[in-house]
PDB file of C-alpha atoms in Angstrom:
ATOM      1  CA  MET A  27      26.218 -58.515  -5.766  1.00  0.00           C
ATOM      2  CA  ILE A  28      24.369 -55.450  -7.014  1.00  0.00           C
ATOM      3  CA  THR A  29      20.778 -56.290  -7.767  1.00  0.00           C
ATOM      4  CA  ARG A  30      17.878 -54.304  -9.106  1.00  0.00           C
ATOM      5  CA  ARG A  31      16.464 -54.227  -5.581  1.00  0.00           C
ATOM      6  CA  THR A  32      19.750 -52.818  -4.252  1.00  0.00           C
ATOM      7  CA  LEU A  33      19.766 -50.084  -6.869  1.00  0.00           C
ATOM      8  CA  ALA A  34      16.148 -49.191  -6.134  1.00  0.00           C
ATOM      9  CA  SER A  35      16.846 -49.011  -2.416  1.00  0.00           C
ATOM     10  CA  ALA A  36      19.894 -46.836  -3.003  1.00  0.00           C
ATOM     11  CA  ALA A  37      17.953 -44.508  -5.255  1.00  0.00           C
ATOM     12  CA  ALA A  38      15.188 -44.198  -2.671  1.00  0.00           C
ATOM     13  CA  ALA A  39      17.723 -43.448   0.047  1.00  0.00           C
ATOM     14  CA  LEU A  40      19.396 -40.788  -2.072  1.00  0.00           C
ATOM     15  CA  ALA A  41      16.033 -39.207  -2.805  1.00  0.00           C
ATOM     16  CA  LEU A  42      15.192 -39.051   0.892  1.00  0.00           C
ATOM     17  CA  LEU A  43      18.587 -37.578   1.670  1.00  0.00           C
ATOM     18  CA  GLY A  44      18.137 -35.056  -1.083  1.00  0.00           C
ATOM     19  CA  LEU A  45      14.747 -33.757   0.041  1.00  0.00           C
ATOM     20  CA  PRO A  46      15.992 -31.558   2.883  1.00  0.00           C
ATOM     21  CA  ALA A  47      18.767 -30.157   0.707  1.00  0.00           C
ATOM     22  CA  ALA A  48      16.323 -29.376  -2.083  1.00  0.00           C
ATOM     23  CA  ALA A  49      13.984 -27.729   0.386  1.00  0.00           C
ATOM     24  CA  GLN A  50      16.822 -25.514   1.594  1.00  0.00           C
ATOM     25  CA  ASP A  51      18.191 -24.577  -1.848  1.00  0.00           C
ATOM     26  CA  TRP A  52      16.411 -21.218  -1.812  1.00  0.00           C
ATOM     27  CA  LYS A  53      18.191 -20.270   1.426  1.00  0.00           C
ATOM     28  CA  ALA A  54      21.529 -20.489  -0.337  1.00  0.00           C
ATOM     29  CA  GLN A  55      20.207 -18.155  -3.018  1.00  0.00           C
ATOM     30  CA  TYR A  56      18.357 -15.896  -0.555  1.00  0.00           C
ATOM     31  CA  PRO A  57      20.141 -15.959   2.824  1.00  0.00           C
ATOM     32  CA  GLU A  58      18.333 -12.699   3.553  1.00  0.00           C
ATOM     33  CA  LEU A  59      15.101 -11.173   2.263  1.00  0.00           C
ATOM     34  CA  THR A  60      13.970  -7.559   2.082  1.00  0.00           C
ATOM     35  CA  LEU A  61      10.472  -6.251   2.727  1.00  0.00           C
ATOM     36  CA  GLY A  62       9.962  -2.871   1.067  1.00  0.00           C
ATOM     37  CA  VAL A  63       7.068  -0.613   2.020  1.00  0.00           C
ATOM     38  CA  ILE A  64       5.712   2.573   0.482  1.00  0.00           C
ATOM     39  CA  PRO A  65       5.926   5.680   2.700  1.00  0.00           C
ATOM     40  CA  ALA A  66       2.310   6.031   3.826  1.00  0.00           C
ATOM     41  CA  GLU A  67       3.652   7.510   7.063  1.00  0.00           C
ATOM     42  CA  ASN A  68       6.860   9.336   7.804  1.00  0.00           C
ATOM     43  CA  ALA A  69       9.943   7.131   8.129  1.00  0.00           C
ATOM     44  CA  SER A  70      10.121   6.640  11.897  1.00  0.00           C
ATOM     45  CA  GLY A  71       6.430   5.811  12.210  1.00  0.00           C
ATOM     46  CA  THR A  72       6.649   3.371   9.314  1.00  0.00           C
ATOM     47  CA  ALA A  73       9.612   1.539  10.849  1.00  0.00           C
ATOM     48  CA  ASP A  74       7.842   1.179  14.206  1.00  0.00           C
ATOM     49  CA  ARG A  75       4.673  -0.085  12.567  1.00  0.00           C
ATOM     50  CA  TRP A  76       6.376  -2.695  10.403  1.00  0.00           C
ATOM     51  CA  ALA A  77       9.103  -4.008  12.732  1.00  0.00           C
ATOM     52  CA  PRO A  78       6.857  -6.710  14.306  1.00  0.00           C
ATOM     53  CA  LEU A  79       5.936  -8.047  10.867  1.00  0.00           C
ATOM     54  CA  THR A  80       9.581  -8.346   9.797  1.00  0.00           C
ATOM     55  CA  ALA A  81      10.318 -10.196  13.047  1.00  0.00           C
ATOM     56  CA  TYR A  82       7.407 -12.573  12.343  1.00  0.00           C
ATOM     57  CA  LEU A  83       8.567 -13.202   8.774  1.00  0.00           C
ATOM     58  CA  THR A  84      12.129 -13.782   9.952  1.00  0.00           C
ATOM     59  CA  LYS A  85      10.927 -16.432  12.388  1.00  0.00           C
ATOM     60  CA  THR A  86       8.449 -18.038   9.979  1.00  0.00           C
ATOM     61  CA  LEU A  87      10.644 -18.095   6.868  1.00  0.00           C
ATOM     62  CA  GLY A  88      13.833 -19.012   8.679  1.00  0.00           C
ATOM     63  CA  VAL A  89      16.034 -16.285   7.187  1.00  0.00           C
ATOM     64  CA  PRO A  90      16.499 -12.638   8.230  1.00  0.00           C
ATOM     65  CA  VAL A  91      13.899 -10.309   6.731  1.00  0.00           C
ATOM     66  CA  LYS A  92      15.015  -6.691   6.655  1.00  0.00           C
ATOM     67  CA  LEU A  93      12.684  -3.711   6.385  1.00  0.00           C
ATOM     68  CA  ARG A  94      13.300  -1.056   3.767  1.00  0.00           C
ATOM     69  CA  VAL A  95      11.239   2.096   4.175  1.00  0.00           C
ATOM     70  CA  ALA A  96      11.264   3.640   0.714  1.00  0.00           C
ATOM     71  CA  SER A  97      11.843   7.346   0.176  1.00  0.00           C
ATOM     72  CA  ASP A  98       8.958   7.386  -2.296  1.00  0.00           C
ATOM     73  CA  TYR A  99       6.591   4.992  -4.016  1.00  0.00           C
ATOM     74  CA  ALA A 100       8.774   4.649  -7.106  1.00  0.00           C
ATOM     75  CA  ALA A 101      11.641   3.341  -4.985  1.00  0.00           C
ATOM     76  CA  VAL A 102       9.635   0.238  -4.095  1.00  0.00           C
ATOM     77  CA  ILE A 103       8.757  -0.341  -7.758  1.00  0.00           C
ATOM     78  CA  GLU A 104      12.372   0.029  -8.868  1.00  0.00           C
ATOM     79  CA  GLY A 105      13.648  -2.055  -5.959  1.00  0.00           C
ATOM     80  CA  GLN A 106      11.475  -4.941  -7.075  1.00  0.00           C
ATOM     81  CA  ARG A 107      12.405  -4.404 -10.708  1.00  0.00           C
ATOM     82  CA  ALA A 108      16.072  -4.749  -9.744  1.00  0.00           C
ATOM     83  CA  GLY A 109      15.359  -7.774  -7.560  1.00  0.00           C
ATOM     84  CA  ASN A 110      16.632  -6.040  -4.427  1.00  0.00           C
ATOM     85  CA  ILE A 111      13.209  -6.079  -2.735  1.00  0.00           C
ATOM     86  CA  GLN A 112      11.762  -9.568  -2.726  1.00  0.00           C
ATOM     87  CA  ILE A 113       8.543  -8.765  -0.830  1.00  0.00           C
ATOM     88  CA  ALA A 114       6.742  -5.426  -0.907  1.00  0.00           C
ATOM     89  CA  TRP A 115       3.689  -3.637   0.376  1.00  0.00           C
ATOM     90  CA  TYR A 116       2.058  -1.442  -2.249  1.00  0.00           C
ATOM     91  CA  GLY A 117      -0.858   0.845  -2.695  1.00  0.00           C
ATOM     92  CA  PRO A 118      -3.105  -0.364  -5.525  1.00  0.00           C
ATOM     93  CA  ALA A 119      -1.864   2.287  -7.978  1.00  0.00           C
ATOM     94  CA  SER A 120       1.829   1.720  -7.274  1.00  0.00           C
ATOM     95  CA  PHE A 121       1.266  -2.032  -7.674  1.00  0.00           C
ATOM     96  CA  ALA A 122      -0.571  -1.409 -10.938  1.00  0.00           C
ATOM     97  CA  ARG A 123       2.225   0.888 -12.138  1.00  0.00           C
ATOM     98  CA  ALA A 124       4.809  -1.769 -11.351  1.00  0.00           C
ATOM     99  CA  VAL A 125       2.868  -4.352 -13.377  1.00  0.00           C
ATOM    100  CA  MET A 126       2.276  -1.902 -16.237  1.00  0.00           C
ATOM    101  CA  THR A 127       5.998  -1.149 -16.475  1.00  0.00           C
ATOM    102  CA  GLY A 128       7.047  -4.784 -16.608  1.00  0.00           C
ATOM    103  CA  VAL A 129       7.956  -5.631 -13.018  1.00  0.00           C
ATOM    104  CA  LYS A 130       7.347  -9.368 -12.580  1.00  0.00           C
ATOM    105  CA  ILE A 131       5.443  -9.628  -9.305  1.00  0.00           C
ATOM    106  CA  GLU A 132       2.559 -11.581  -7.823  1.00  0.00           C
ATOM    107  CA  PRO A 133       0.033 -10.140  -5.357  1.00  0.00           C
ATOM    108  CA  ILE A 134      -0.368 -12.205  -2.200  1.00  0.00           C
ATOM    109  CA  VAL A 135      -2.961 -10.722   0.162  1.00  0.00           C
ATOM    110  CA  ASN A 136      -4.479  -7.383   1.051  1.00  0.00           C
ATOM    111  CA  GLN A 137      -5.970  -6.043   4.270  1.00  0.00           C
ATOM    112  CA  LYS A 138      -9.611  -6.481   5.287  1.00  0.00           C
ATOM    113  CA  HIS A 139     -10.670  -3.445   7.280  1.00  0.00           C
ATOM    114  CA  GLU A 140     -13.038  -3.146  10.227  1.00  0.00           C
ATOM    115  CA  THR A 141     -15.873  -2.601   7.757  1.00  0.00           C
ATOM    116  CA  GLY A 142     -15.332  -6.140   6.434  1.00  0.00           C
ATOM    117  CA  ALA A 143     -14.203  -4.733   3.077  1.00  0.00           C
ATOM    118  CA  SER A 144     -10.784  -5.277   1.516  1.00  0.00           C
ATOM    119  CA  GLY A 145     -10.634  -1.763   0.200  1.00  0.00           C
ATOM    120  CA  TYR A 146     -11.012   1.914   0.969  1.00  0.00           C
ATOM    121  CA  TYR A 147     -11.724   5.356  -0.504  1.00  0.00           C
ATOM    122  CA  SER A 148      -9.875   8.446  -1.588  1.00  0.00           C
ATOM    123  CA  VAL A 149     -11.107  11.669  -0.034  1.00  0.00           C
ATOM    124  CA  VAL A 150     -10.335  15.357  -0.296  1.00  0.00           C
ATOM    125  CA  TYR A 151     -10.108  17.002   3.108  1.00  0.00           C
ATOM    126  CA  VAL A 152     -10.440  20.635   4.126  1.00  0.00           C
ATOM    127  CA  LEU A 153     -10.361  21.999   7.648  1.00  0.00           C
ATOM    128  CA  ALA A 154     -13.785  22.072   9.286  1.00  0.00           C
ATOM    129  CA  SER A 155     -13.032  25.666  10.314  1.00  0.00           C
ATOM    130  CA  SER A 156     -12.538  26.715   6.681  1.00  0.00           C
ATOM    131  CA  PRO A 157     -15.261  28.254   4.493  1.00  0.00           C
ATOM    132  CA  TYR A 158     -14.983  25.409   1.953  1.00  0.00           C
ATOM    133  CA  LYS A 159     -18.084  23.196   1.867  1.00  0.00           C
ATOM    134  CA  THR A 160     -17.818  21.602  -1.580  1.00  0.00           C
ATOM    135  CA  VAL A 161     -15.233  20.931  -4.267  1.00  0.00           C
ATOM    136  CA  GLU A 162     -16.589  23.911  -6.190  1.00  0.00           C
ATOM    137  CA  ASP A 163     -15.512  26.167  -3.318  1.00  0.00           C
ATOM    138  CA  LEU A 164     -11.900  25.093  -3.910  1.00  0.00           C
ATOM    139  CA  LYS A 165     -11.585  26.598  -7.385  1.00  0.00           C
ATOM    140  CA  GLY A 166      -8.252  28.422  -7.595  1.00  0.00           C
ATOM    141  CA  LYS A 167      -7.037  27.039  -4.251  1.00  0.00           C
ATOM    142  CA  ASN A 168      -4.022  24.878  -3.347  1.00  0.00           C
ATOM    143  CA  LEU A 169      -4.270  21.078  -3.219  1.00  0.00           C
ATOM    144  CA  ALA A 170      -1.788  18.794  -1.464  1.00  0.00           C
ATOM    145  CA  LEU A 171      -1.383  15.413  -3.126  1.00  0.00           C
ATOM    146  CA  VAL A 172       0.748  12.579  -1.743  1.00  0.00           C
ATOM    147  CA  ASP A 173       2.936  10.984  -4.434  1.00  0.00           C
ATOM    148  CA  PRO A 174       2.563  10.434  -8.196  1.00  0.00           C
ATOM    149  CA  ASN A 175       2.115   6.692  -7.563  1.00  0.00           C
ATOM    150  CA  SER A 176      -0.288   7.054  -4.627  1.00  0.00           C
ATOM    151  CA  THR A 177      -3.800   5.808  -5.261  1.00  0.00           C
ATOM    152  CA  SER A 178      -5.835   7.819  -2.764  1.00  0.00           C
ATOM    153  CA  GLY A 179      -3.294  10.643  -2.793  1.00  0.00           C
ATOM    154  CA  ASN A 180      -3.090  11.228  -6.564  1.00  0.00           C
ATOM    155  CA  GLN A 181      -4.408   8.740  -9.110  1.00  0.00           C
ATOM    156  CA  ALA A 182      -7.908   8.303  -7.661  1.00  0.00           C
ATOM    157  CA  PRO A 183      -8.608  12.006  -7.013  1.00  0.00           C
ATOM    158  CA  ARG A 184      -7.438  12.851 -10.526  1.00  0.00           C
ATOM    159  CA  PHE A 185      -9.663  10.165 -12.039  1.00  0.00           C
ATOM    160  CA  PHE A 186     -12.820  10.699  -9.983  1.00  0.00           C
ATOM    161  CA  LEU A 187     -12.605  14.494  -9.923  1.00  0.00           C
ATOM    162  CA  LYS A 188     -12.185  14.466 -13.722  1.00  0.00           C
ATOM    163  CA  ARG A 189     -15.262  12.250 -13.999  1.00  0.00           C
ATOM    164  CA  ALA A 190     -17.150  14.771 -11.839  1.00  0.00           C
ATOM    165  CA  GLY A 191     -16.097  17.591 -14.155  1.00  0.00           C
ATOM    166  CA  TYR A 192     -13.006  18.926 -12.374  1.00  0.00           C
ATOM    167  CA  ASP A 193      -9.623  18.796 -14.094  1.00  0.00           C
ATOM    168  CA  VAL A 194      -7.137  18.843 -11.209  1.00  0.00           C
ATOM    169  CA  GLU A 195      -4.430  20.626 -13.200  1.00  0.00           C
ATOM    170  CA  LYS A 196      -6.768  23.417 -14.294  1.00  0.00           C
ATOM    171  CA  PHE A 197      -9.205  23.683 -11.400  1.00  0.00           C
ATOM    172  CA  PHE A 198      -6.669  24.300  -8.630  1.00  0.00           C
ATOM    173  CA  SER A 199      -4.202  27.160  -8.744  1.00  0.00           C
ATOM    174  CA  LYS A 200      -1.445  24.951  -7.332  1.00  0.00           C
ATOM    175  CA  ILE A 201      -1.006  21.239  -6.710  1.00  0.00           C
ATOM    176  CA  PHE A 202       2.029  19.700  -5.049  1.00  0.00           C
ATOM    177  CA  TYR A 203       3.218  16.333  -3.764  1.00  0.00           C
ATOM    178  CA  ALA A 204       3.750  16.249  -0.011  1.00  0.00           C
ATOM    179  CA  GLY A 205       5.629  12.927  -0.096  1.00  0.00           C
ATOM    180  CA  SER A 206       3.504  10.911   2.342  1.00  0.00           C
ATOM    181  CA  HIS A 207      -0.084  10.718   3.529  1.00  0.00           C
ATOM    182  CA  GLU A 208       0.917  12.245   6.837  1.00  0.00           C
ATOM    183  CA  ASN A 209       2.703  15.130   5.165  1.00  0.00           C
ATOM    184  CA  ALA A 210      -0.370  15.898   3.056  1.00  0.00           C
ATOM    185  CA  VAL A 211      -2.502  16.201   6.203  1.00  0.00           C
ATOM    186  CA  LEU A 212       0.178  18.337   7.869  1.00  0.00           C
ATOM    187  CA  ALA A 213       0.257  20.630   4.829  1.00  0.00           C
ATOM    188  CA  LEU A 214      -3.446  21.222   5.381  1.00  0.00           C
ATOM    189  CA  THR A 215      -3.158  21.872   9.113  1.00  0.00           C
ATOM    190  CA  GLN A 216      -0.150  24.165   8.647  1.00  0.00           C
ATOM    191  CA  GLY A 217      -1.843  26.257   5.960  1.00  0.00           C
ATOM    192  CA  THR A 218       0.413  25.237   3.066  1.00  0.00           C
ATOM    193  CA  ALA A 219      -2.613  23.699   1.362  1.00  0.00           C
ATOM    194  CA  ASP A 220      -6.318  24.563   1.338  1.00  0.00           C
ATOM    195  CA  ALA A 221      -7.237  20.930   0.686  1.00  0.00           C
ATOM    196  CA  ALA A 222      -5.494  17.565   0.848  1.00  0.00           C
ATOM    197  CA  ALA A 223      -6.141  14.207  -0.782  1.00  0.00           C
ATOM    198  CA  ASN A 224      -5.855  11.157   1.424  1.00  0.00           C
ATOM    199  CA  LEU A 225      -7.076   7.675   2.302  1.00  0.00           C
ATOM    200  CA  TRP A 226     -10.289   6.877   4.175  1.00  0.00           C
ATOM    201  CA  ASN A 227     -11.017   3.353   5.418  1.00  0.00           C
ATOM    202  CA  SER A 228     -13.986   3.995   7.695  1.00  0.00           C
ATOM    203  CA  GLU A 229     -15.409   6.619  10.037  1.00  0.00           C
ATOM    204  CA  THR A 230     -12.989   5.525  12.749  1.00  0.00           C
ATOM    205  CA  ASP A 231      -9.976   4.555  10.637  1.00  0.00           C
ATOM    206  CA  THR A 232      -8.439   7.289   8.509  1.00  0.00           C
ATOM    207  CA  MET A 233      -5.002   8.839   8.229  1.00  0.00           C
ATOM    208  CA  VAL A 234      -6.372  11.639  10.421  1.00  0.00           C
ATOM    209  CA  THR A 235      -7.470   9.267  13.218  1.00  0.00           C
ATOM    210  CA  ARG A 236      -4.104   7.495  13.095  1.00  0.00           C
ATOM    211  CA  MET A 237      -2.179  10.754  13.270  1.00  0.00           C
ATOM    212  CA  ALA A 238      -4.428  12.054  16.045  1.00  0.00           C
ATOM    213  CA  ALA A 239      -3.763   8.881  18.042  1.00  0.00           C
ATOM    214  CA  LYS A 240      -0.040   9.615  17.773  1.00  0.00           C
ATOM    215  CA  GLY A 241      -0.506  13.218  18.889  1.00  0.00           C
ATOM    216  CA  MET A 242       0.658  14.596  15.546  1.00  0.00           C
ATOM    217  CA  LEU A 243      -2.214  17.013  14.929  1.00  0.00           C
ATOM    218  CA  LYS A 244      -2.471  20.265  16.874  1.00  0.00           C
ATOM    219  CA  LYS A 245      -4.558  23.412  16.575  1.00  0.00           C
ATOM    220  CA  PRO A 246      -2.742  26.786  16.596  1.00  0.00           C
ATOM    221  CA  ASP A 247      -3.352  27.011  20.361  1.00  0.00           C
ATOM    222  CA  GLY A 248      -1.729  23.598  20.879  1.00  0.00           C
ATOM    223  CA  THR A 249      -4.880  21.623  21.655  1.00  0.00           C
ATOM    224  CA  PRO A 250      -5.225  18.211  19.953  1.00  0.00           C
ATOM    225  CA  MET A 251      -7.121  17.900  16.702  1.00  0.00           C
ATOM    226  CA  GLN A 252      -9.462  15.038  15.868  1.00  0.00           C
ATOM    227  CA  GLN A 253     -11.456  13.758  12.903  1.00  0.00           C
ATOM    228  CA  SER A 254     -14.225  16.304  13.505  1.00  0.00           C
ATOM    229  CA  ASP A 255     -11.741  19.108  12.818  1.00  0.00           C
ATOM    230  CA  PHE A 256     -11.638  17.967   9.175  1.00  0.00           C
ATOM    231  CA  ARG A 257     -14.349  18.034   6.525  1.00  0.00           C
ATOM    232  CA  VAL A 258     -14.569  15.614   3.576  1.00  0.00           C
ATOM    233  CA  VAL A 259     -15.662  17.519   0.474  1.00  0.00           C
ATOM    234  CA  PHE A 260     -15.099  14.712  -2.009  1.00  0.00           C
ATOM    235  CA  LYS A 261     -15.078  10.921  -1.806  1.00  0.00           C
ATOM    236  CA  SER A 262     -14.160   8.462  -4.558  1.00  0.00           C
ATOM    237  CA  ASP A 263     -15.744   5.179  -5.503  1.00  0.00           C
ATOM    238  CA  PHE A 264     -14.558   2.095  -3.619  1.00  0.00           C
ATOM    239  CA  LEU A 265     -10.934   1.083  -4.297  1.00  0.00           C
ATOM    240  CA  PRO A 266      -9.346  -2.337  -3.719  1.00  0.00           C
ATOM    241  CA  GLU A 267      -6.790  -2.239  -0.924  1.00  0.00           C
ATOM    242  CA  GLY A 268      -3.159  -2.406  -2.007  1.00  0.00           C
ATOM    243  CA  PRO A 269      -1.465  -5.801  -1.826  1.00  0.00           C
ATOM    244  CA  PHE A 270       1.588  -7.410  -0.418  1.00  0.00           C
ATOM    245  CA  ALA A 271       3.460  -8.717  -3.455  1.00  0.00           C
ATOM    246  CA  MET A 272       6.478 -10.908  -4.152  1.00  0.00           C
ATOM    247  CA  LEU A 273       8.815 -11.428  -7.066  1.00  0.00           C
ATOM    248  CA  THR A 274       7.584 -14.003  -9.568  1.00  0.00           C
ATOM    249  CA  SER A 275      11.184 -15.138 -10.026  1.00  0.00           C
ATOM    250  CA  LEU A 276      11.483 -16.436  -6.453  1.00  0.00           C
ATOM    251  CA  PRO A 277      11.712 -20.240  -6.099  1.00  0.00           C
ATOM    252  CA  ASP A 278       8.295 -21.883  -5.932  1.00  0.00           C
ATOM    253  CA  ASP A 279       8.896 -23.367  -2.465  1.00  0.00           C
ATOM    254  CA  LEU A 280       9.908 -19.951  -1.120  1.00  0.00           C
ATOM    255  CA  LYS A 281       6.862 -18.299  -2.692  1.00  0.00           C
ATOM    256  CA  ALA A 282       4.610 -20.929  -1.118  1.00  0.00           C
ATOM    257  CA  LYS A 283       6.232 -20.316   2.256  1.00  0.00           C
ATOM    258  CA  ILE A 284       5.797 -16.533   1.936  1.00  0.00           C
ATOM    259  CA  ARG A 285       2.166 -16.902   0.889  1.00  0.00           C
ATOM    260  CA  ASP A 286       1.425 -19.273   3.771  1.00  0.00           C
ATOM    261  CA  ALA A 287       3.129 -16.900   6.227  1.00  0.00           C
ATOM    262  CA  PHE A 288       0.912 -13.971   5.206  1.00  0.00           C
ATOM    263  CA  VAL A 289      -2.304 -15.998   5.175  1.00  0.00           C
ATOM    264  CA  ALA A 290      -1.508 -17.260   8.685  1.00  0.00           C
ATOM    265  CA  LEU A 291      -0.369 -13.877  10.059  1.00  0.00           C
ATOM    266  CA  PRO A 292      -3.635 -12.607  11.644  1.00  0.00           C
ATOM    267  CA  LYS A 293      -3.859 -15.668  13.919  1.00  0.00           C
ATOM    268  CA  ALA A 294      -0.204 -16.727  14.087  1.00  0.00           C
ATOM    269  CA  ASP A 295       1.000 -13.326  15.312  1.00  0.00           C
ATOM    270  CA  LYS A 296      -1.964 -11.133  16.164  1.00  0.00           C
ATOM    271  CA  THR A 297       0.287  -8.506  17.750  1.00  0.00           C
ATOM    272  CA  ALA A 298       2.248  -8.013  14.524  1.00  0.00           C
ATOM    273  CA  PHE A 299      -0.947  -8.025  12.471  1.00  0.00           C
ATOM    274  CA  ASP A 300      -2.726  -5.523  14.733  1.00  0.00           C
ATOM    275  CA  ARG A 301       0.275  -3.190  14.685  1.00  0.00           C
ATOM    276  CA  LEU A 302      -0.173  -2.673  10.938  1.00  0.00           C
ATOM    277  CA  SER A 303      -3.529  -0.948  11.445  1.00  0.00           C
ATOM    278  CA  ASP A 304      -3.598  -0.038  15.131  1.00  0.00           C
ATOM    279  CA  GLY A 305      -5.887  -3.012  15.633  1.00  0.00           C
ATOM    280  CA  LYS A 306      -8.466  -1.841  13.089  1.00  0.00           C
ATOM    281  CA  ASP A 307      -8.149  -4.585  10.463  1.00  0.00           C
ATOM    282  CA  GLN A 308      -9.990  -7.905  10.651  1.00  0.00           C
ATOM    283  CA  ASP A 309      -7.995 -10.214   8.402  1.00  0.00           C
ATOM    284  CA  LEU A 310      -5.937 -10.607   5.229  1.00  0.00           C
ATOM    285  CA  THR A 311      -7.626 -11.554   1.948  1.00  0.00           C
ATOM    286  CA  PRO A 312      -5.890 -13.549  -0.826  1.00  0.00           C
ATOM    287  CA  VAL A 313      -5.827 -11.545  -4.074  1.00  0.00           C
ATOM    288  CA  THR A 314      -4.861 -12.026  -7.715  1.00  0.00           C
ATOM    289  CA  LEU A 315      -3.786  -9.707 -10.497  1.00  0.00           C
ATOM    290  CA  LYS A 316      -7.370  -9.648 -11.797  1.00  0.00           C
ATOM    291  CA  ASP A 317      -8.449  -7.787  -8.661  1.00  0.00           C
ATOM    292  CA  TYR A 318      -6.333  -4.801  -9.774  1.00  0.00           C
ATOM    293  CA  GLN A 319      -7.498  -4.541 -13.382  1.00  0.00           C
ATOM    294  CA  PRO A 320      -9.814  -1.601 -12.527  1.00  0.00           C
ATOM    295  CA  ILE A 321      -6.817   0.260 -11.087  1.00  0.00           C
ATOM    296  CA  ILE A 322      -4.740  -0.488 -14.186  1.00  0.00           C
ATOM    297  CA  ASP A 323      -7.596   0.885 -16.302  1.00  0.00           C
ATOM    298  CA  MET A 324      -7.743   4.009 -14.105  1.00  0.00           C
ATOM    299  CA  LEU A 325      -4.009   4.641 -14.525  1.00  0.00           C
ATOM    300  CA  ARG A 326      -4.259   4.194 -18.290  1.00  0.00           C
ATOM    301  CA  PHE A 327      -7.037   6.796 -18.377  1.00  0.00           C
ATOM    302  CA  ASN A 328      -4.979   9.232 -16.280  1.00  0.00           C
ATOM    303  CA  ASP A 329      -1.922   8.647 -18.453  1.00  0.00           C
ATOM    304  CA  GLU A 330      -3.947   9.410 -21.563  1.00  0.00           C
ATOM    305  CA  GLN A 331      -5.311  12.599 -20.021  1.00  0.00           C
ATOM    306  CA  ARG A 332      -1.789  13.706 -19.132  1.00  0.00           C
ATOM    307  CA  ARG A 333      -0.575  13.082 -22.681  1.00  0.00           C
ATOM    308  CA  LYS A 334      -3.466  15.124 -24.067  1.00  0.00           C
ATOM    309  CA  SER A 335      -2.697  18.048 -21.806  1.00  0.00           C
TER     310      SER A 335
END
């Protein structure tokens, strides 16, 4: 005889049986995930730096996570727009550009540097051996930028130099995009550029210190270069660090799992976390879209200036 109690028990049993299946539904839809990263370094260095994180995410999420080193910043934006990159690491300006152009993404965390701040600065470098002491000395010279969607390597120097009275397009005789932060520094050391825009986290953590640690910077006589061989002639206001972001369209249980994995990373896999910054960063800080409104405003200003010119 089927009673109300029997039906209730059966329903409860079915619900319990269904919980694991429901929890695994996203794995059927996403048997593999892709982590896309902007090319702050050249391709081989980027792959080496990020491989431990993809291994950690693979283990923590329970599905393979593949690394995609983008050819340029726009490739990460378009990869997320198409849904081919589920998780991405952005600079603040490339994240803002993605949001401004309709890519549906959510920021997760950003990096807290050795200074205790979850942000950094844009600087303009010259060689310490050069005669250039100030921005004014660079009038009519060549400037290496990084990428149109780079914050410290394009958007921030344009914005803050304009505010200081220097229109990048008019002040320099030539500007060009080197393609990565490393390439911009190399353009300076090789004489292709008189100045180069780049990121600056702290006195002991810059793109220059990271490249010097890898033996990438040499003087003409072959001796190693270090931070003291470069002079900062311009420094921006403080900028929020770029975030890790994920597609808004991902299943809620998968998004929660991704968010938890990143929040736990610094303690759960310190080796993978330290590899991202050569051991310089302290932690990861949860962020929201509101944290990037100043960057969105900066890009809107730059866009308006470009339209006027």
